[in-house]
Every structure is written in structure tokens, then in C-alpha cells.
XYZ file of N, CA and C in Angstrom:
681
model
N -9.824 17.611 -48.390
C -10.177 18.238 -47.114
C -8.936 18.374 -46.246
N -8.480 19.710 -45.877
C -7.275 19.496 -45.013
C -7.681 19.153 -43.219
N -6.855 18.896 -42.771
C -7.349 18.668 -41.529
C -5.879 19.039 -40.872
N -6.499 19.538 -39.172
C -5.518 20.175 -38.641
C -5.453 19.501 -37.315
N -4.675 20.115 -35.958
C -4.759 19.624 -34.698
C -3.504 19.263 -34.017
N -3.211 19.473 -32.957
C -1.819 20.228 -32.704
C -0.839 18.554 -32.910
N -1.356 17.534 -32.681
C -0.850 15.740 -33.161
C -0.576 16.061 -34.739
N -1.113 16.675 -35.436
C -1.285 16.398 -36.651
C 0.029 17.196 -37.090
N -0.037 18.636 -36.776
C 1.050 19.740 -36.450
C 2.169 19.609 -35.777
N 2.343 18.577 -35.100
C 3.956 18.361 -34.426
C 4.318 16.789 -35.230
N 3.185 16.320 -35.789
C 3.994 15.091 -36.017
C 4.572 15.692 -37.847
N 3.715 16.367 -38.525
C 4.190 16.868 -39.905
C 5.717 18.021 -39.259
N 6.051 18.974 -38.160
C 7.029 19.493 -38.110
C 8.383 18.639 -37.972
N 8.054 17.659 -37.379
C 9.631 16.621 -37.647
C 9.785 16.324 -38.291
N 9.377 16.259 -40.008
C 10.144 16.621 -41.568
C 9.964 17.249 -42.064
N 8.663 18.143 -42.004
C 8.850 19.783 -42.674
C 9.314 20.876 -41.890
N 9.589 20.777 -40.443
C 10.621 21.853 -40.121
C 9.077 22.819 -39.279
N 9.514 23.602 -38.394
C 8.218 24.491 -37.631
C 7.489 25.914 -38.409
N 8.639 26.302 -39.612
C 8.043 27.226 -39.793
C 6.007 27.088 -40.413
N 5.741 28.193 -39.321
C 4.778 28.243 -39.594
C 3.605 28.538 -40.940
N 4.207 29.046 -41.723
C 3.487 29.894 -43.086
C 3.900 27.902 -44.010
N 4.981 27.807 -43.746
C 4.625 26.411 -44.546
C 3.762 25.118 -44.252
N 3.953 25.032 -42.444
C 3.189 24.458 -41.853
C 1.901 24.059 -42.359
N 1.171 25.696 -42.840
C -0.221 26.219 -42.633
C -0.342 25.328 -44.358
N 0.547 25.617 -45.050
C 0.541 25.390 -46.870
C 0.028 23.900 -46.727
N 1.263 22.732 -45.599
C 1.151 21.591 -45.877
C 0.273 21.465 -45.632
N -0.633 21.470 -44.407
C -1.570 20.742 -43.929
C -2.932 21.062 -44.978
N -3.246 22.337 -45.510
C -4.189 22.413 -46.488
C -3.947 21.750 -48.061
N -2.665 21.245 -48.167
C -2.317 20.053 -48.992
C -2.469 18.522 -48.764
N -2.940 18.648 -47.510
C -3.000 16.761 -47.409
C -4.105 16.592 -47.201
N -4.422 15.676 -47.354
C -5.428 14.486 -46.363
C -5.858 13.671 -45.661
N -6.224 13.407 -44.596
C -5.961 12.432 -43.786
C -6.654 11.296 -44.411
N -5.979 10.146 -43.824
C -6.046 8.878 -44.305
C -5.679 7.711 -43.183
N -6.394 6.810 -42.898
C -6.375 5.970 -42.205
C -5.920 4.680 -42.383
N -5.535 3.477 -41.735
C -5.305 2.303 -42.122
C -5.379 1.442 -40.636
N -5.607 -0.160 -40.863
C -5.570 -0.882 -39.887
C -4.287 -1.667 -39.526
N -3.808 -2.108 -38.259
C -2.497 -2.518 -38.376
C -2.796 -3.944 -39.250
N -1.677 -4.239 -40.275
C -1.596 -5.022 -41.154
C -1.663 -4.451 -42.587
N -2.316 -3.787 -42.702
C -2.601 -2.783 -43.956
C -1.531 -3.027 -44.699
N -2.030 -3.209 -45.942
C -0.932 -2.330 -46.966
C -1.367 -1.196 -47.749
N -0.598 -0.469 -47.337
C -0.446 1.476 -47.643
C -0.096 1.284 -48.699
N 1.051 1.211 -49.435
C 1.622 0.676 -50.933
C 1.930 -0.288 -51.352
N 1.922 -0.898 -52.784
C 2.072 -2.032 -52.822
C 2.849 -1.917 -54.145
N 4.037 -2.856 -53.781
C 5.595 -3.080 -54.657
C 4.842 -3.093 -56.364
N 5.119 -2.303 -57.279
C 4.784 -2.303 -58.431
C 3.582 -1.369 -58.633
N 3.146 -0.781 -57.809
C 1.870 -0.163 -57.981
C 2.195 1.677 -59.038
N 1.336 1.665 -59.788
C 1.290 2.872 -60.024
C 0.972 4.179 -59.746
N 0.818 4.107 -58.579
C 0.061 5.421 -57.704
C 1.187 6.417 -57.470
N 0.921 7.520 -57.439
C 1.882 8.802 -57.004
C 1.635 9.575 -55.691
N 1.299 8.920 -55.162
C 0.150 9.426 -53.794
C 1.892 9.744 -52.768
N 2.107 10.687 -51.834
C 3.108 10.745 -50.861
C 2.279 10.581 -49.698
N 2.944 9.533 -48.771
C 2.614 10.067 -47.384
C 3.514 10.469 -46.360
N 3.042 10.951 -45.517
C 3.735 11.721 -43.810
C 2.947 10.933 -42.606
N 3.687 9.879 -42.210
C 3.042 9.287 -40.732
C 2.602 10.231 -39.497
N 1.608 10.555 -39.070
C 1.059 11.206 -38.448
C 0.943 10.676 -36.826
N 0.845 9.121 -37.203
C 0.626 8.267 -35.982
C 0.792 6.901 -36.517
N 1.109 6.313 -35.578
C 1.280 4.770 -35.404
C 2.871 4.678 -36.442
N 2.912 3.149 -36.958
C 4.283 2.581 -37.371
C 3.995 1.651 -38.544
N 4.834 1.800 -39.605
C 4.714 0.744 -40.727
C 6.305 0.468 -41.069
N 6.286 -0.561 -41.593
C 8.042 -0.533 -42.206
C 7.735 -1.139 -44.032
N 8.427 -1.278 -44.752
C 8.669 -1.084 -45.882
C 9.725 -2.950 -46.293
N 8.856 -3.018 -46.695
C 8.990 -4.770 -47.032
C 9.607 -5.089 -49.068
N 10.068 -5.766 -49.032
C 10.220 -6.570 -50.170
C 10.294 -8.167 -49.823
N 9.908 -8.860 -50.959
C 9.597 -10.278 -50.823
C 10.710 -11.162 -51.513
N 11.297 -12.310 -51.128
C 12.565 -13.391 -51.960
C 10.967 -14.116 -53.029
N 11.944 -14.869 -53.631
C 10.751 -15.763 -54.472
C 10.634 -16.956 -53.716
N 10.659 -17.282 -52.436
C 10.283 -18.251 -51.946
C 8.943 -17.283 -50.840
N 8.874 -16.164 -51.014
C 7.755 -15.548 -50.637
C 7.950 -15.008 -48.986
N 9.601 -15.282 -48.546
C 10.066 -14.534 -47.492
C 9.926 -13.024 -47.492
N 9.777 -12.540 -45.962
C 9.935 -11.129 -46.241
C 11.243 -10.607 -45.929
N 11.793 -9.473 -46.870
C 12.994 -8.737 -47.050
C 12.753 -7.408 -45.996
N 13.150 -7.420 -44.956
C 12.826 -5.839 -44.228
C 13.665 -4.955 -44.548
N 13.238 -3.615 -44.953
C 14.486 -2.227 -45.780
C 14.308 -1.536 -44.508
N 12.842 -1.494 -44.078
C 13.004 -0.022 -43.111
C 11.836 -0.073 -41.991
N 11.697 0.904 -41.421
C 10.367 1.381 -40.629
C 10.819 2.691 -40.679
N 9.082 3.168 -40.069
C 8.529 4.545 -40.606
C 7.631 4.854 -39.040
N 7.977 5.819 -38.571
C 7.137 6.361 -37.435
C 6.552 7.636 -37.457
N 5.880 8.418 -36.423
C 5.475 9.489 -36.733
C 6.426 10.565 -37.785
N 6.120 11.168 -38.561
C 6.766 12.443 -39.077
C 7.767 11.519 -40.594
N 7.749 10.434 -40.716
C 8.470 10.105 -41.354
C 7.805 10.097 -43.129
N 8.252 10.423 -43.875
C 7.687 10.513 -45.318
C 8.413 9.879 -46.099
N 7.021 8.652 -46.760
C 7.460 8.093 -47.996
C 6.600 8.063 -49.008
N 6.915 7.383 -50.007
C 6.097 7.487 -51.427
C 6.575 8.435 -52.753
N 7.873 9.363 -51.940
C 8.101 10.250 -52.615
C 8.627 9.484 -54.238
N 9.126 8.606 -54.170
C 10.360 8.380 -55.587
C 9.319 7.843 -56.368
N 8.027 7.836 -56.548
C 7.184 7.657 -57.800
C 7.114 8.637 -58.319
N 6.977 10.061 -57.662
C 6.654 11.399 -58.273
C 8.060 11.983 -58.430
N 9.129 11.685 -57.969
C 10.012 12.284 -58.251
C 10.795 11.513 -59.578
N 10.467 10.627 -59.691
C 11.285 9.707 -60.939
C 10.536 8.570 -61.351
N 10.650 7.247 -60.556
C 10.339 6.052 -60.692
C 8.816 6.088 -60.788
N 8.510 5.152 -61.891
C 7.397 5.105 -62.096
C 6.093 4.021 -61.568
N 6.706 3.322 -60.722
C 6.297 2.403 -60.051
C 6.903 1.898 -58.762
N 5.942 1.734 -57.905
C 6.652 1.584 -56.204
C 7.668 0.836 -55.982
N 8.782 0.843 -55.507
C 9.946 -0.104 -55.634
C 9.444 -1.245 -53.865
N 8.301 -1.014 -53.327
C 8.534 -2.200 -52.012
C 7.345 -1.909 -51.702
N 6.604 -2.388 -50.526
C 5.412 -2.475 -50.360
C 5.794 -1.804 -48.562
N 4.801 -1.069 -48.484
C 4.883 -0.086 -47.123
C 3.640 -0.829 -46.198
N 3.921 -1.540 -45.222
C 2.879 -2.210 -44.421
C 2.656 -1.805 -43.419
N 1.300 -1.592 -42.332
C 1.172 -0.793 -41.320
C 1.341 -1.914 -40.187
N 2.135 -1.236 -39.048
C 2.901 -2.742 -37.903
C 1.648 -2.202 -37.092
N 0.782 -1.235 -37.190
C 0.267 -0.381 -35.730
C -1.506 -0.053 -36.329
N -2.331 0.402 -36.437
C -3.221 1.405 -36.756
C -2.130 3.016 -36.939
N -2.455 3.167 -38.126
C -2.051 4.565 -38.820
C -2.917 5.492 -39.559
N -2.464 6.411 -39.125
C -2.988 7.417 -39.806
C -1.805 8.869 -40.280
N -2.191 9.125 -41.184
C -1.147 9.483 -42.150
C -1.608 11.041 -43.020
N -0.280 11.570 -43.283
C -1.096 12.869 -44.603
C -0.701 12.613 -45.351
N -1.881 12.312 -46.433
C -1.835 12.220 -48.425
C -1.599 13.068 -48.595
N -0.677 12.982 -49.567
C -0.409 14.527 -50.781
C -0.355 13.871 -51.757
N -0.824 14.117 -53.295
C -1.513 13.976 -54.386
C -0.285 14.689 -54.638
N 0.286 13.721 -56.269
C 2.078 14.662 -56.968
C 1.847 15.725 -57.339
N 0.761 16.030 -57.504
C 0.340 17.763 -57.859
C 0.864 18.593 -56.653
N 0.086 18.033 -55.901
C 0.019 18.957 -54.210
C 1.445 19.147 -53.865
N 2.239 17.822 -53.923
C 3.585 17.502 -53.227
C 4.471 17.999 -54.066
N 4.665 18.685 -55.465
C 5.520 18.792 -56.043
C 5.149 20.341 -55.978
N 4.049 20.865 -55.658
C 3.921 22.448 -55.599
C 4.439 22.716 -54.379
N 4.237 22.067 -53.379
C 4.827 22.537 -51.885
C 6.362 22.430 -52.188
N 6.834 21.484 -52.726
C 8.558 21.596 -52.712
C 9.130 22.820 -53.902
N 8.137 22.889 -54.983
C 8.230 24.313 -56.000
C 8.677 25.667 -55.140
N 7.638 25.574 -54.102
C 7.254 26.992 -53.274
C 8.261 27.269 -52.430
N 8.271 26.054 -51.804
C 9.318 26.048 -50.287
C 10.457 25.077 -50.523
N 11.241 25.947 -50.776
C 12.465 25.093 -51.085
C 13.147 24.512 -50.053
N 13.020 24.667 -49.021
C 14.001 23.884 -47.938
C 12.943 22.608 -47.963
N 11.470 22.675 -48.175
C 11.136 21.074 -48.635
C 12.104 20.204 -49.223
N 12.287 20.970 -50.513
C 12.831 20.147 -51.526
C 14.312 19.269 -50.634
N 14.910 20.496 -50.143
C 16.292 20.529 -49.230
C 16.248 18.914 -48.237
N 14.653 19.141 -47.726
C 14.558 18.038 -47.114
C 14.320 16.827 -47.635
N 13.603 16.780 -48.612
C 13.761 15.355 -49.596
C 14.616 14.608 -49.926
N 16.132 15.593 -50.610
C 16.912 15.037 -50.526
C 18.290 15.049 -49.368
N 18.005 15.259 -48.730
C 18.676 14.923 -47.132
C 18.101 13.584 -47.296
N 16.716 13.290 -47.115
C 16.348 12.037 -46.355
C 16.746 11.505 -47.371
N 17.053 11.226 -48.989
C 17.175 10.141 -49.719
C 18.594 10.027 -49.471
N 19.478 10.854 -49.477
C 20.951 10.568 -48.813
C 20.827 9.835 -47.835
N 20.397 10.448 -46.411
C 20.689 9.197 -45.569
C 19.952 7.659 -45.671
N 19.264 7.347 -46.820
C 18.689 6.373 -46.752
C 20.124 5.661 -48.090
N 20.251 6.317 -48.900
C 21.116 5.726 -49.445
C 22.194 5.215 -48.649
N 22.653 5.853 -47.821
C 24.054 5.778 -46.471
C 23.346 4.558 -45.868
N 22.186 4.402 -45.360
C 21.509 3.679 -44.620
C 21.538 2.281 -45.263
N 21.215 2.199 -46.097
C 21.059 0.833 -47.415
C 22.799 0.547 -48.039
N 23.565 1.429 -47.796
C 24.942 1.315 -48.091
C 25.679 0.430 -47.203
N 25.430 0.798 -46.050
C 26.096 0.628 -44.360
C 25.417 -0.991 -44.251
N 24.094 -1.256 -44.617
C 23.571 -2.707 -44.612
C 23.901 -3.661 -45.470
N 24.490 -3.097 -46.066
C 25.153 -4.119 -47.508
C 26.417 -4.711 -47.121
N 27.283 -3.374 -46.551
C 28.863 -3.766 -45.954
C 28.533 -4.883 -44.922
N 27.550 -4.758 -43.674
C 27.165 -5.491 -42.697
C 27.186 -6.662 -43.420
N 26.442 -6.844 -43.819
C 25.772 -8.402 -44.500
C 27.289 -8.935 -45.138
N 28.072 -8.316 -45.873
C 28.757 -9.003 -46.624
C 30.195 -9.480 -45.945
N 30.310 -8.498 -44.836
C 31.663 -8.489 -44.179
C 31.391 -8.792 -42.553
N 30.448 -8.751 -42.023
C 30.464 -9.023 -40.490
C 29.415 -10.567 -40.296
N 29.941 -11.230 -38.810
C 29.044 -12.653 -39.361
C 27.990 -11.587 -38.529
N 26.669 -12.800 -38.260
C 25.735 -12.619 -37.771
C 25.460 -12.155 -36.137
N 26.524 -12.115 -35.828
C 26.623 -11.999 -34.259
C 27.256 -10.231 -34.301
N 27.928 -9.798 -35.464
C 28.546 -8.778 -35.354
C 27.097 -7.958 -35.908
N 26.331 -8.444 -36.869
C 25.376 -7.714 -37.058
C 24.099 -7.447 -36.167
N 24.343 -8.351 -35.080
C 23.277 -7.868 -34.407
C 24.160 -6.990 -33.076
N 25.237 -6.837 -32.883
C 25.591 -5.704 -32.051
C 25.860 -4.509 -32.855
N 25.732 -4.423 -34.196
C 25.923 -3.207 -35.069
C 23.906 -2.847 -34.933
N 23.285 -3.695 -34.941
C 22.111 -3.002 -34.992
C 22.047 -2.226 -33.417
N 22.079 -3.383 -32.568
C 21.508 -2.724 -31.561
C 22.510 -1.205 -30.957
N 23.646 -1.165 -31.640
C 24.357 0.466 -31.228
C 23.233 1.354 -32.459
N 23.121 0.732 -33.453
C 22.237 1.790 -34.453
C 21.238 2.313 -34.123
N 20.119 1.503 -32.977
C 18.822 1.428 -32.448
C 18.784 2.272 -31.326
N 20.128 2.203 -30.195
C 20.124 2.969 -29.325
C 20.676 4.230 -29.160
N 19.956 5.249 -28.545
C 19.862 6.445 -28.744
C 20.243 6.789 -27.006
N 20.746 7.779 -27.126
C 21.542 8.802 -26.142
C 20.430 8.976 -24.760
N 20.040 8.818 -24.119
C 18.901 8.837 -23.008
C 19.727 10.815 -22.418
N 18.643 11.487 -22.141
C 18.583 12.738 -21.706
C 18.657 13.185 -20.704
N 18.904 12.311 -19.463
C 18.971 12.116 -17.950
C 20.591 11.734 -18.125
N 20.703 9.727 -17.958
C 21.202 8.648 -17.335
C 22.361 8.940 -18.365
N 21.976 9.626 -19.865
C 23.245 10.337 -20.955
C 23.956 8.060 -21.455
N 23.202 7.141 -20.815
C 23.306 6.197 -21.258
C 22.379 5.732 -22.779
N 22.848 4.986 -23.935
C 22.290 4.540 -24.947
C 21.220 3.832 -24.441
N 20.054 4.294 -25.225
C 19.070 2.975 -24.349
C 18.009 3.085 -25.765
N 17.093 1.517 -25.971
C 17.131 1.104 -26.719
C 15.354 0.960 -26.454
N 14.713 2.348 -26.378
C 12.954 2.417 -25.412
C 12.498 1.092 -25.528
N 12.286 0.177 -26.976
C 11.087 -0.412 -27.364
C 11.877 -1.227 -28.042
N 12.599 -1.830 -27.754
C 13.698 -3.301 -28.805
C 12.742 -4.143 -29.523
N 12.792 -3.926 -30.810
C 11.920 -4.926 -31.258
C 12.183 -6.234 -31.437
N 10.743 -6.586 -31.450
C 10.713 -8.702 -31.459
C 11.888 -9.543 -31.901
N 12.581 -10.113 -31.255
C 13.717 -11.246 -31.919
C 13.286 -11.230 -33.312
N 12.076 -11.484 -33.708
C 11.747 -11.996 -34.937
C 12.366 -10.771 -36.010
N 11.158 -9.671 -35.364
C 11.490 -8.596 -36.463
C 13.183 -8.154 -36.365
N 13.875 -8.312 -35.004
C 15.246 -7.687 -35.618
C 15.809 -8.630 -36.249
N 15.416 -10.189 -36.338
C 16.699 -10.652 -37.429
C 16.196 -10.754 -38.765
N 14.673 -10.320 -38.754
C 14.510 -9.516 -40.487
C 15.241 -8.742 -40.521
N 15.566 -7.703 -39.840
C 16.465 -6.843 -40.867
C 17.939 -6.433 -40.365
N 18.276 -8.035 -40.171
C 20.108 -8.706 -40.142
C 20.115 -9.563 -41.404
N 18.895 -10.040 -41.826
C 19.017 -11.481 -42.430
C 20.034 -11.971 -41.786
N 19.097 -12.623 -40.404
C 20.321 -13.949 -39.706
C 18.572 -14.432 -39.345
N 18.488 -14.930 -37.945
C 17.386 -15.818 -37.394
C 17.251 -15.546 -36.097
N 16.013 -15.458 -35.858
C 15.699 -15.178 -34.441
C 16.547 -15.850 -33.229
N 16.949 -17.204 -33.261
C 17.653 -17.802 -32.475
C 19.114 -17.277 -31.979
N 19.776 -16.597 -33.426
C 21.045 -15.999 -33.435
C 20.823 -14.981 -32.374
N 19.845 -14.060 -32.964
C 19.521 -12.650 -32.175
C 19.237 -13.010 -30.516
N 18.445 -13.764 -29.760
C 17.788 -13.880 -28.904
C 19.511 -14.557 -28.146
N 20.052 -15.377 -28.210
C 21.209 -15.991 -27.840
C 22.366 -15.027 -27.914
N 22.830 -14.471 -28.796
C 23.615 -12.871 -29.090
C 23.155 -12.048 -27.579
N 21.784 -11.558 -27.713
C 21.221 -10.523 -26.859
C 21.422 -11.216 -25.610
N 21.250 -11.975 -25.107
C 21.219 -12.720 -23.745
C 22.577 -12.923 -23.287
N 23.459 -13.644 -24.316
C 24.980 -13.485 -23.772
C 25.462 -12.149 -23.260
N 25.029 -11.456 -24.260
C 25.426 -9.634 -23.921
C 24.844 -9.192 -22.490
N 24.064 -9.252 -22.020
C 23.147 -9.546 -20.519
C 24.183 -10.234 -19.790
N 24.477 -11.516 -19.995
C 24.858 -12.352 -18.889
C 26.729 -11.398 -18.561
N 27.316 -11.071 -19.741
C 28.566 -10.395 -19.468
C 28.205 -8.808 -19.085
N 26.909 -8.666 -18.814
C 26.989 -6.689 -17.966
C 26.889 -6.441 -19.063
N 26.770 -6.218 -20.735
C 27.063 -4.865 -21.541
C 25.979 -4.843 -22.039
N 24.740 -5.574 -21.651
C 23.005 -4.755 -21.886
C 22.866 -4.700 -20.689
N 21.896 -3.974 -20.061
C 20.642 -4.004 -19.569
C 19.362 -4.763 -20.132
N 18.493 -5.968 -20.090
C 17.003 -5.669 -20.843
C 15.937 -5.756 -19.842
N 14.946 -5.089 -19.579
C 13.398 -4.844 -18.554
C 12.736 -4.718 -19.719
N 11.578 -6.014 -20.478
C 10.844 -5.692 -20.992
C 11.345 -5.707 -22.187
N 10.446 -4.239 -23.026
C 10.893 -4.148 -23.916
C 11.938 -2.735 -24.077
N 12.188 -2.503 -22.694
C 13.750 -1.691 -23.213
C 14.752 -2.385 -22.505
N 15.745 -1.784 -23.513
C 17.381 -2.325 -23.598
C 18.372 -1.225 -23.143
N 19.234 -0.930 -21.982
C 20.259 -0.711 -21.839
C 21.510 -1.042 -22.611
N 22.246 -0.038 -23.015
C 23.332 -0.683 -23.682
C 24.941 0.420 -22.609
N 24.917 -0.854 -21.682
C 26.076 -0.290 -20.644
C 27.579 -0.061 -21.099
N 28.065 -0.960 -21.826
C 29.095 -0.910 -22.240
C 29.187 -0.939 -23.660
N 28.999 -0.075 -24.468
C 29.328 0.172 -25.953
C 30.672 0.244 -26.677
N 31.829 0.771 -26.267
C 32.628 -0.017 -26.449
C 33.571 -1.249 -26.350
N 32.912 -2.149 -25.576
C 33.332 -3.230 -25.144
C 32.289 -4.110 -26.272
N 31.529 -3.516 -26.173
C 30.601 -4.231 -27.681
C 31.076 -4.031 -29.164
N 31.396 -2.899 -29.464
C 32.666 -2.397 -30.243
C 34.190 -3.347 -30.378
N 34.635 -3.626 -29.146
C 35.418 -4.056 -29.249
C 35.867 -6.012 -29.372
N 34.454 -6.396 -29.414
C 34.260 -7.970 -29.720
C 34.699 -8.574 -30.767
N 35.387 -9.825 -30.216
C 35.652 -10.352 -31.726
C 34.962 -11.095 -32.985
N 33.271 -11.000 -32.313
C 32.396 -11.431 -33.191
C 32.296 -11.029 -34.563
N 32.837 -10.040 -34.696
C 32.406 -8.365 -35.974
C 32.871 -9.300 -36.930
């Protein structure tokens, strides 16, 4: 059953792009699909070929140590698409995709998803864009981890996190997530992060109200000898 609606239509155009005639293709290719926050959407080893496109809400993309810790790779917000590398190669899910929010999402079936990228090739174009920058993305976290201590990795996240504000033209950081969740994905510890972030406060080069973050002085954060 496709389903339409202008949420449904702006959140699928921030990875398939506005044109309309493809627009019209995807959405009579998916399905909507729901989940509760906690959910698991995919699960690490699974055989399913199913793609999805976040429509609404937030999940991130987990792997587990054998002491049954969680490994954080990513998060996923509106417009963002995963599931693809079962149908494109791998034959089994490489991580488990968990919902942080209530989501709702568009299924595409590898039939559906591999005819839309057949047809419309700047799909395809876009598939692999996003697996490049995720490779760059998973590249750039490896150097972190191996070469900066823990104090340098959490001022490398938070310049990664903050984005250009459209007014104030200052980095600002809307929705900083939980101590907890950002030193999942430093592998350091909440204590590091929360003590890091607060020093940065007490010397002027954050702002924090809540849950947004100012980031006033970026190269002076740049220029620390923590790295």
C-alpha cells in the first residue's frame, strides 16, 4: 500500500532529491511501517532485504562487545536510509538498527528498491555518495580513537555535531545528546564527557542552555593541547 502526505514527501526528498516524477515512483514503492521507541528495526545477522527511509522520529545503529556492551556506529533521522547493503551485496545485516524515538519509516522490498535505482539513476548516484561518506565517517573514527586521547575526542565530536546556525552564523549544537550517549560513540565514559564539556563552559568556548550547545570559540578548541 503506498502512502502519501506532504511529512511523508519532504522527509523521503532529503535523500531522493525533489524531483517530482521520482518522488511519485518512490512513494508507490514503499510502505509505511511503524515502530515503538526501543524497537529493533534490524537485527545484526538477520536475513531480511527489506530498505528503510526514516520518515519520522530517530534510531541509531548499534553493535555489541562480548561482554554485551553497546558499540554506537551511527544515528539515523528523518530522510536518512538504511538497510541498503543486504540487497546490494551482504547477505546478512552487519548491526542492529534500534529506534531512540517512536518511528515511522518507508519499506522498500529488494525488488522495489533495486527497480527504483534501475530506473532513476541519480538514486543509484545517491547510494553511493552516502556509502562514501559513511566509509569517510567510520575512517575519521578510527584515526580519533587511535591517535587523540579522550578529551580530544570529545571536542572533535562536538565541532562534528555543530552546525552553522542561519541568523547568529555561530556553530550551535540544537539537541547535544546525553553524556551517556555521546561517550558511546567516543568509546571514553560519561564522566570524561560531562567534565571535558563543563571545563569548555567555565573557559567561554561553549555556550550550554539545556539541551543546546553553543560552540563560541572553535578554534581555540582546535587549538588545545588535549588532541
Amino acid at each position: 500500500m503506498p502512502f502519501a502526505g506532504k511529512t511523508v514527501q519532504d522527509s523521503l526528498s532529503i535523500f531522493f532529491g525533489n524531483d517530482p516524477d521520482i518522488l511519485q515512483d518512490v512513494q508507490k514503492a514503499c510502505t509505511p511501517v511503524s515502530f515503538v521507541n526501543g524497537a529493533t528495526i534490524l537485527a545484526q545477522e538477520e536475513e531480511s532485504k527489506t530498505v528503510y527511509c526514516i520518515i519520522a522520529g530517530t534510531a541509531k545503529a548499534l553493535l555489541y562487545s562480548e561482554g554485551g556492551d553497546e558499540i554506537w556506529l551511527d544515528e539515523f533521522g528523518p530522510g536518512a536510509l538504511f538497510g541498503e547493503m543486504a540487497v546490494l551485496g551482504s547477505q546478512i545485516r552487519t548491526a542492529d538498527i534500534v529506534a531512540t524515538s517512536p518511528v515511522k519509516v518507508a519499506a522498500f522490498s529488494e525488488e522495489s528498491f533495486l527497480s527504483l535505482m534501475q530506473k532513476h539513476g541519480s538514486i543509484g548516484i545517491r547510494v553511493a555518495r552516502m556509502l562514501v561518506e559513511r566509509i569517510q565517517q567510520t575512517t575519521r573514527r578510527m584515526f580519533e580513537l587511535s591517535s587523540l586521547s579522550a578529551k580530544g575526542r570529545v571536542y572533535a565530536e562536538l565541532l562534528r555535531l555543530a552546525k552553522t546556525d542561519a541568523h547568529s552564523k555561530l556553530l550551535v549544537i540544537e539537541r547535544l545528546p546525553s553524556f551517556t550517549s555521546f561517550a558511546q560513540r567516543i568509546s571514553s565514559t560519561r564522566e570524561t564527557v560531562s567534565r571535558t564539556v563543563n571545563e569548555l563552559a567555565r573557559l567561554g568556548y561553549v555556550s550550554r542552555t539545556g539541551k543546546k550547545l553553543v560552540v563560541l570559540m572553535p578554534e581555540e578548541i582546535r587549538n588545545l593541547q588535549d588532541w
